[in-house]
Amino acid sequence: MSSPPVTGSAAVPRHHGGPGPARFRPRRTPPAGAVRPGRRGVLSHWRQYLAISPFFLIFGVFSLFPVFYSLYLAFQRWDGMGTVQFVGLDQFRFLLDDPVFWLSIRNTLVIWVLSTVPTLFGALVLATLLHSVRRFKGFYRIALYIPNVTSIVAVSIFFGAVFSNNFGLVNAILGTVGISPVPWLSNPWLIKLVIALLMTWMWTGYNMIIYLAGLQAIPTQIYEAARLDGAGPIRTFFQITMPIMRPIILFTVIISTINGLQSFSEPQVLFGSNAANPNLGGPGQAGLTTLLYFYQSAFVNNDYGYGAAIVWAFFVLIMVLVVVNWRVVQRGRKS
C-alpha cells in the first residue's frame, strides 16, 4: 500500500547543510539551444547612421572639402584651367606687399566698427524697451526681426535707390529743407557709412531677439529687491541687468564680429561689381572689402591661388579679433 503524498512544510526541499528551505538561484548559463544576444556595437545602428548620412555627405562635399582644398590652393598658382604649380609661401609674401589688400582690410575694419557698435547698442535698447511693453509685443518682435530675413540683394538695391546721389529719397528730403544733395555713394567715408547703415538695419533685430530672450530669463524677484532698496531704472540697468546679460553680450559680440567682417554682398550690389567694372567697391575702392577683393582675385582675375591666400589670411585676422573681443569682455566680467 502506497504512502500518501506529503504536504505542508515537509514538502519543501531543504539544503543539504541545514534545515532551511532552498533559495532560487538564477541560471548563469543559457539553456541548451538558446540564442545569445549579440553585442550592440557600431554596426548594429547602421540604419540610424544611414538615415543621417545625407547631411554629412553634403556637408563634406560642399563645405568641408572646399575648406581644405582652398588651403591647398593657397600654396599653388592656378588659373582654373591650366596645371597647378607649387609656389610655397610666395602668395603670402606678395600678400604682405599688396597695397590693395591692406586697403580692403582697412575698409572692412572701418565698416565693421561703424556697423557693430550701433547694432549691439540699438539692439540692447530695443530689447529693454520691448521687454517693458505689455501690448502688441508679438507684433513688435516680428516687425523688428523682418529685416534680418529679407534678402541682402533686395535690401542693397533698396538702399542704393534711397541713398542715390541724384534721385535718392534721402537727398530729396534734404532738398525740401534747403540742403544741397549729399554724395552718399561717391564720398569715401559716406560709402562706408551707407554700407554700415545697411548692415545695422539688417542685424539689429536679430541681436534684439537674443537680448530679449536673456532679459526674460532674469527673475523678477531681483528687480523687486532692487526697487525696495531704492535703485532707480538706470542704476538697475547698469548694476543688475548688464552683469547678468554679460555672457549673452559676449555671444552677440563674437557673432557680430564674424558677420561684420564678412561683408560682401552689400558693396557688390550697391556698386554693381562685375568683371567690366574697374572701380570694384565704388569710387576709389572705398567700399572694397576683403571678401570682395577675394572675389576679384579668384573669379575675375582667375588667380585662385592668390584668392585662397587672401581668404586664409583674413580667417586668421577674424580669429584674432574674436579672441581679443572675448578677452576684453571676460576681463570686464571678472572685474
PDB file of C-alpha atoms in Angstrom, residues 68 75 98 184 235 243 258:
ATOM      1  CA  PHE A  68      40.871  72.068 -47.134  1.00  0.00           C
ATOM      2  CA  PHE A  75      50.380  77.369 -51.797  1.00  0.00           C
ATOM      3  CA  ASP A  98      49.922  94.252 -51.757  1.00  0.00           C
ATOM      4  CA  TRP A 184      26.374 109.315 -50.423  1.00  0.00           C
ATOM      5  CA  ARG A 235      21.208 102.030 -11.738  1.00  0.00           C
ATOM      6  CA  PRO A 243      26.215  91.930 -15.310  1.00  0.00           C
ATOM      7  CA  ILE A 258      32.291  87.306 -37.588  1.00  0.00           C
TER       8      ILE A 258
END
